[in-house]
PDB file of C-alpha atoms in Angstrom:
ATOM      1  CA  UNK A 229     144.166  88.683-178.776  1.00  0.00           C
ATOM      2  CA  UNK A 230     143.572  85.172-179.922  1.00  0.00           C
ATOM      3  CA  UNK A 231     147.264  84.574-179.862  1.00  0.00           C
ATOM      4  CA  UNK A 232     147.264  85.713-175.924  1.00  0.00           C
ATOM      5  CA  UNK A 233     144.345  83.709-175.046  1.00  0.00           C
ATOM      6  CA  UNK A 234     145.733  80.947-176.573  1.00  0.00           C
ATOM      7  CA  UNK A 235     149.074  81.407-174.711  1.00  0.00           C
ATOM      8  CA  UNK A 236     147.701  81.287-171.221  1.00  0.00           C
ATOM      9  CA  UNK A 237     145.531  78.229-172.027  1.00  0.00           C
ATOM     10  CA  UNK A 238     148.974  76.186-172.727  1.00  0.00           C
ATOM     11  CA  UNK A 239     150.485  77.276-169.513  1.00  0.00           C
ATOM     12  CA  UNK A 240     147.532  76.516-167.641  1.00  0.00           C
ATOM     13  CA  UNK A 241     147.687  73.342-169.010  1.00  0.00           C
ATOM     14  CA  UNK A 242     151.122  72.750-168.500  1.00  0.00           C
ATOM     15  CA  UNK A 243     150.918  74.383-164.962  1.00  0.00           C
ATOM     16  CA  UNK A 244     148.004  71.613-164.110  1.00  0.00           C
ATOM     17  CA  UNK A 245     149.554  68.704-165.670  1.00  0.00           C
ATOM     18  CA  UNK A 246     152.600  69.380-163.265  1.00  0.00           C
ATOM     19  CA  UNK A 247     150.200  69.745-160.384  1.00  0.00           C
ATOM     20  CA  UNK A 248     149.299  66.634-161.348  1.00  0.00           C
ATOM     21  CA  UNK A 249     152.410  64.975-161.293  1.00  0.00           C
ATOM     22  CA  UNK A 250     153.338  65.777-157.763  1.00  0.00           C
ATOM     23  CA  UNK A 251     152.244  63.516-155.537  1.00  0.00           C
ATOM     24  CA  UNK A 252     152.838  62.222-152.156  1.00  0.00           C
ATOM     25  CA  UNK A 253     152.026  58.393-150.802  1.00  0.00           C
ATOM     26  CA  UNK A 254     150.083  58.271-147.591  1.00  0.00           C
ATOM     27  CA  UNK A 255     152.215  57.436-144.928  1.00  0.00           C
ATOM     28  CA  UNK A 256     150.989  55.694-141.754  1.00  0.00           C
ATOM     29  CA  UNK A 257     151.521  57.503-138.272  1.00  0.00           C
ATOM     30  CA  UNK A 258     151.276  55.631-135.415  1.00  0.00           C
ATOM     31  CA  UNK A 259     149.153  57.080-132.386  1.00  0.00           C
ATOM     32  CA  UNK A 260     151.940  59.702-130.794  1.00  0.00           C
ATOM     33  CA  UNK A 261     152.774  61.063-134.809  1.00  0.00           C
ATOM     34  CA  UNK A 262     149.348  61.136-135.289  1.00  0.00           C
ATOM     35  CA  UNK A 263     148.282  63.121-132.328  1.00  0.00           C
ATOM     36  CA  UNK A 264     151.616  66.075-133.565  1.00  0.00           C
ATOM     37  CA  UNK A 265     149.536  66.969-136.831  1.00  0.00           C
ATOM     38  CA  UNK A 266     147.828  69.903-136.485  1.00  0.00           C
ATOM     39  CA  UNK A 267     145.320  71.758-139.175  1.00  0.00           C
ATOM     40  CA  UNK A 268     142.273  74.215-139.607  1.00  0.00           C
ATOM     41  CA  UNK A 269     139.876  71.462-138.628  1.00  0.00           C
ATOM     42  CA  UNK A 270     136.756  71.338-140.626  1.00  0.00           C
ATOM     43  CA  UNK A 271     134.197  73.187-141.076  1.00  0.00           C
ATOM     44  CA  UNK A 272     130.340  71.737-141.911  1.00  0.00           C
ATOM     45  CA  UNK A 273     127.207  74.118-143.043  1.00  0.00           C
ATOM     46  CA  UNK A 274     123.790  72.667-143.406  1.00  0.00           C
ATOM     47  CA  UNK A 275     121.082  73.347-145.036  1.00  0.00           C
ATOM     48  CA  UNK A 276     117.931  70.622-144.107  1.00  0.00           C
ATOM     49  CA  UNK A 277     114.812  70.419-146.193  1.00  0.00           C
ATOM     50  CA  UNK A 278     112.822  67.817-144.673  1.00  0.00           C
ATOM     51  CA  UNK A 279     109.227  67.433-145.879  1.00  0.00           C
ATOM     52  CA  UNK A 280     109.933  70.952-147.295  1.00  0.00           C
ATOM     53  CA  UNK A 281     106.105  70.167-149.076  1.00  0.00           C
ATOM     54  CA  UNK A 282     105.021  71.114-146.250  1.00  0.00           C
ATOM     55  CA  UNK A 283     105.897  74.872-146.260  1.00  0.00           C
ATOM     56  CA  UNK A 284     103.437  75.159-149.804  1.00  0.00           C
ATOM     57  CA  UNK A 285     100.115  73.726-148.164  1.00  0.00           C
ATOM     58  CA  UNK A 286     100.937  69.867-148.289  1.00  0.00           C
ATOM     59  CA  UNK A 287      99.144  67.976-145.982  1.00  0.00           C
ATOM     60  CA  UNK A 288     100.676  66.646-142.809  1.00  0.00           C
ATOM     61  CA  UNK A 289     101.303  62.558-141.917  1.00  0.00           C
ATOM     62  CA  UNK A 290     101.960  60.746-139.363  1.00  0.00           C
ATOM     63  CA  UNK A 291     105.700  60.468-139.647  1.00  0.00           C
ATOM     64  CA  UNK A 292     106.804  59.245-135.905  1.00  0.00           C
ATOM     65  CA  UNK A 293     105.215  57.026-133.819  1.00  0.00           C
ATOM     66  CA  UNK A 294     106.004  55.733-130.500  1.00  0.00           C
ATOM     67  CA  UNK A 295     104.407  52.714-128.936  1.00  0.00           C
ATOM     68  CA  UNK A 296     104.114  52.887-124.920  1.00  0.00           C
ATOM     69  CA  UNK A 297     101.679  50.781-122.622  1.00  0.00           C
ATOM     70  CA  UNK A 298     100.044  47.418-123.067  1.00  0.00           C
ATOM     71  CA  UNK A 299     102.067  45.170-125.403  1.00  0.00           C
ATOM     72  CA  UNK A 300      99.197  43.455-126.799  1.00  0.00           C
ATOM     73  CA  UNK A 301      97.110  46.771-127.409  1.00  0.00           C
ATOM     74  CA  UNK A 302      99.752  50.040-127.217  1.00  0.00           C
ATOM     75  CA  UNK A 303      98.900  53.242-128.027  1.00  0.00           C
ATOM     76  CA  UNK A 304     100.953  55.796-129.444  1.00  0.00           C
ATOM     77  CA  UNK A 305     102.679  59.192-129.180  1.00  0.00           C
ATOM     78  CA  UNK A 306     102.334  60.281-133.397  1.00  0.00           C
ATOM     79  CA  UNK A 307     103.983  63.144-134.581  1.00  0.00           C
ATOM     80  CA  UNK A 308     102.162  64.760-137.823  1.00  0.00           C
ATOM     81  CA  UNK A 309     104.183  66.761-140.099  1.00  0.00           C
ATOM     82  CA  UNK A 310     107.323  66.480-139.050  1.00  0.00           C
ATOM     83  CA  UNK A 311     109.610  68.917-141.448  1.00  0.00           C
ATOM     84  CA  UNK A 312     110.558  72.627-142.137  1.00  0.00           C
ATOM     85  CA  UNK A 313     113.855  74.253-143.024  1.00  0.00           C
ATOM     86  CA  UNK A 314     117.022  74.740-140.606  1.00  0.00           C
ATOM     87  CA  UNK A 315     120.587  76.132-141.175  1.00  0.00           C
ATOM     88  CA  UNK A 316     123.370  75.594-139.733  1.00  0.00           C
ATOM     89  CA  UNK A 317     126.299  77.535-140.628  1.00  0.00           C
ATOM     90  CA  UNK A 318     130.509  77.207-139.325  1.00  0.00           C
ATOM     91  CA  UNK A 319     130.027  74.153-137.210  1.00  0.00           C
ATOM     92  CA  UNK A 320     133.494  73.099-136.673  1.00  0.00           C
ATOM     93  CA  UNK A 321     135.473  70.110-135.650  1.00  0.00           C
ATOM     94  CA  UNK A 322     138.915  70.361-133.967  1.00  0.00           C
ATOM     95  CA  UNK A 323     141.717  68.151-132.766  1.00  0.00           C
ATOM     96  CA  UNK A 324     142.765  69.678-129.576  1.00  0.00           C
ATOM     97  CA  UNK A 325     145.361  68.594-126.876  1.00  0.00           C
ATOM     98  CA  UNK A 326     144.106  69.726-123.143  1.00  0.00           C
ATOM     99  CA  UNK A 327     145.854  71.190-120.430  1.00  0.00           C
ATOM    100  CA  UNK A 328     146.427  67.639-118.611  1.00  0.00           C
ATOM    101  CA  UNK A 329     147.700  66.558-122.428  1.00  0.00           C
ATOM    102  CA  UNK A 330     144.861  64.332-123.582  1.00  0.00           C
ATOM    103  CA  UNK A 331     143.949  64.782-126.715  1.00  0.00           C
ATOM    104  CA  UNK A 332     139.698  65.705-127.604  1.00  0.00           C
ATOM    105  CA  UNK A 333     137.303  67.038-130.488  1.00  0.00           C
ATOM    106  CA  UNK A 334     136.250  70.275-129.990  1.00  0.00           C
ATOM    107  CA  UNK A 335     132.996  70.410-131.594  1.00  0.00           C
ATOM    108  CA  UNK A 336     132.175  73.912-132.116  1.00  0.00           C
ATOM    109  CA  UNK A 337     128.947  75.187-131.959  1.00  0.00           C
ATOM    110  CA  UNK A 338     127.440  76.694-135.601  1.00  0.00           C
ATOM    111  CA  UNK A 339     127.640  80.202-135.487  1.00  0.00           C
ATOM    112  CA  UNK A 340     124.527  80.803-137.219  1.00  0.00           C
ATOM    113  CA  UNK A 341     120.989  78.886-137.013  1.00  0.00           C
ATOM    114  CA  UNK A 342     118.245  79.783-138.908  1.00  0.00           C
ATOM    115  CA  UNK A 343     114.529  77.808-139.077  1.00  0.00           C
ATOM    116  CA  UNK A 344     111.484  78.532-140.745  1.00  0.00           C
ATOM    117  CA  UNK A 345     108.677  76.264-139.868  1.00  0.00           C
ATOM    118  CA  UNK A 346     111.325  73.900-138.999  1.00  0.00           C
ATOM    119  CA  UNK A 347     109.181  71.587-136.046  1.00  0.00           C
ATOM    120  CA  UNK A 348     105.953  69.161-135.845  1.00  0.00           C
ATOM    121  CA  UNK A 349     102.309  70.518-137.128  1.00  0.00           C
ATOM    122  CA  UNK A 350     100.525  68.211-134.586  1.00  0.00           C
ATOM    123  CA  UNK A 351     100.666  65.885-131.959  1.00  0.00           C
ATOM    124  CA  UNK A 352      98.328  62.910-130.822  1.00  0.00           C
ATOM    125  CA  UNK A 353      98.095  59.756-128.740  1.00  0.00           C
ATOM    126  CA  UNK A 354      96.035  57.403-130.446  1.00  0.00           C
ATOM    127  CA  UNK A 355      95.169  53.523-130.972  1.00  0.00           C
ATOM    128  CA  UNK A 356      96.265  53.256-134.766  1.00  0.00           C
ATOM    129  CA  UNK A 357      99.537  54.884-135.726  1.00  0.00           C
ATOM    130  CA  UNK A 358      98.726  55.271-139.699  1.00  0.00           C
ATOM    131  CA  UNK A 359      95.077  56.681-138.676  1.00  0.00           C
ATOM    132  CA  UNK A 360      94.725  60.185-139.961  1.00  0.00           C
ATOM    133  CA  UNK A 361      94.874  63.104-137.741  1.00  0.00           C
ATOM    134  CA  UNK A 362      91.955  64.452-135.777  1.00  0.00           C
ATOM    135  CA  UNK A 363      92.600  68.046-134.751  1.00  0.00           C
ATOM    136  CA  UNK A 364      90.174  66.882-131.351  1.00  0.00           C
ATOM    137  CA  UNK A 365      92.716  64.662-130.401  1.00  0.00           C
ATOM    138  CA  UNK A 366      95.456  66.545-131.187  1.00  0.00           C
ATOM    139  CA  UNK A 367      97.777  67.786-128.261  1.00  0.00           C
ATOM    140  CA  UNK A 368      99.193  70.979-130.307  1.00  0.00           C
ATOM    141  CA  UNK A 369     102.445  71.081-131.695  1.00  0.00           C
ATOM    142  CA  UNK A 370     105.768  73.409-131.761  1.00  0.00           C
ATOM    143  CA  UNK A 371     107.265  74.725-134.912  1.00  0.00           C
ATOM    144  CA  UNK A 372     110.285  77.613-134.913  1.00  0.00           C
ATOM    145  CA  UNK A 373     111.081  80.185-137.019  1.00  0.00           C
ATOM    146  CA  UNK A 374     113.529  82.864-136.771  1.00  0.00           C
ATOM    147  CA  UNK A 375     117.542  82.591-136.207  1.00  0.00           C
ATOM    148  CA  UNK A 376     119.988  83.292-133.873  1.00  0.00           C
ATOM    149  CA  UNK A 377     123.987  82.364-133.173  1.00  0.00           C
ATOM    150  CA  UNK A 378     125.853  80.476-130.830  1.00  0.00           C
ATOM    151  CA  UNK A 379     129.190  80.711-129.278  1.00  0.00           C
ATOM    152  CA  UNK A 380     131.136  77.707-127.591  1.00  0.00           C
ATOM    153  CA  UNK A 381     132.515  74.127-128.269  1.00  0.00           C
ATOM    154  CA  UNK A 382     131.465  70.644-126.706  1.00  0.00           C
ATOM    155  CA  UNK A 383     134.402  68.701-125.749  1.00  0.00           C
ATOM    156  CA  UNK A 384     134.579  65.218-126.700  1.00  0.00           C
ATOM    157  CA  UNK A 385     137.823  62.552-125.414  1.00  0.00           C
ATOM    158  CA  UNK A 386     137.990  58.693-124.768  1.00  0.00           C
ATOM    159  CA  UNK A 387     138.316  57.410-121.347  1.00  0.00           C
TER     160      UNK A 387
END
């Protein structure tokens, strides 16, 4: 048995030192080459912790502000807590040629999404941007949880 294993680990080594050995150079295509290669596209999932601390009790901060009004004295539009967990699963990117023979990105649209407490705790307008949150002043907020899918593509060309 030792012989055997032995055996198939040379001519997997010899089988990957020849994969290693074939090679191609890049080769430059001009625009109309370029636009002739075709392949799968690529797919992107995603999986987004952001302030994550959050979802075990942590305390929410003022992590976007937004300044509006009076220069010299603004107030602002804070956004506590910012955070939660999405997923995004299959979203796709395509090079496609159109009917009228332009060429676009097909961005396709993830087939799965998924949140759970993905959104913002609390929202204010207040003087001081760093000040913490009252939960008098505050204007609510929106989180989302659940999942769903999509179907579809956005369409993206140069003009």
């Amino acid at each position: 048995m030792g012989r055997a294993l032995l055996l198939h680990a040379g001519l997997l080594m010899a089988l990957l030192s020849l994969v290693g050995s074939v090679r191609a150079a890049p080769q430059a295509l001009d625009d109309e080459a370029l636009s002739d290669v075709r392949g799968a596209g690529l797919g992107v999932g995603v999986h987004l912790e952001l302030n994550s601390g959050l979802l075990t009790g942590g305390i929410p901060m003022p992590n976007l502000a937004a300044a509006f009004g009076d220069a010299t004295q603004p107030n602002y539009l804070v956004m506590y807590g910012v955070g939660g967990i999405m997923d995004l699963y299959a979203v796709t990117l395509n090079a496609v040629t159109a009917s009228d023979g332009t060429n676009q990105l097909a961005l396709g649209l993830p087939s799965f999404v998924g949140f759970d407490d993905f959104g913002v705790r609390a929202i204010s307008v207040q003087s001081d941007p760093t000040a913490p949150l009252s939960m008098a002043s505050s204007l609510g907020g929106i989180t989302l949880n659940g999942s769903g899918a999509m179907t579809g593509r956005v369409l993206l060309w140069a003009r």
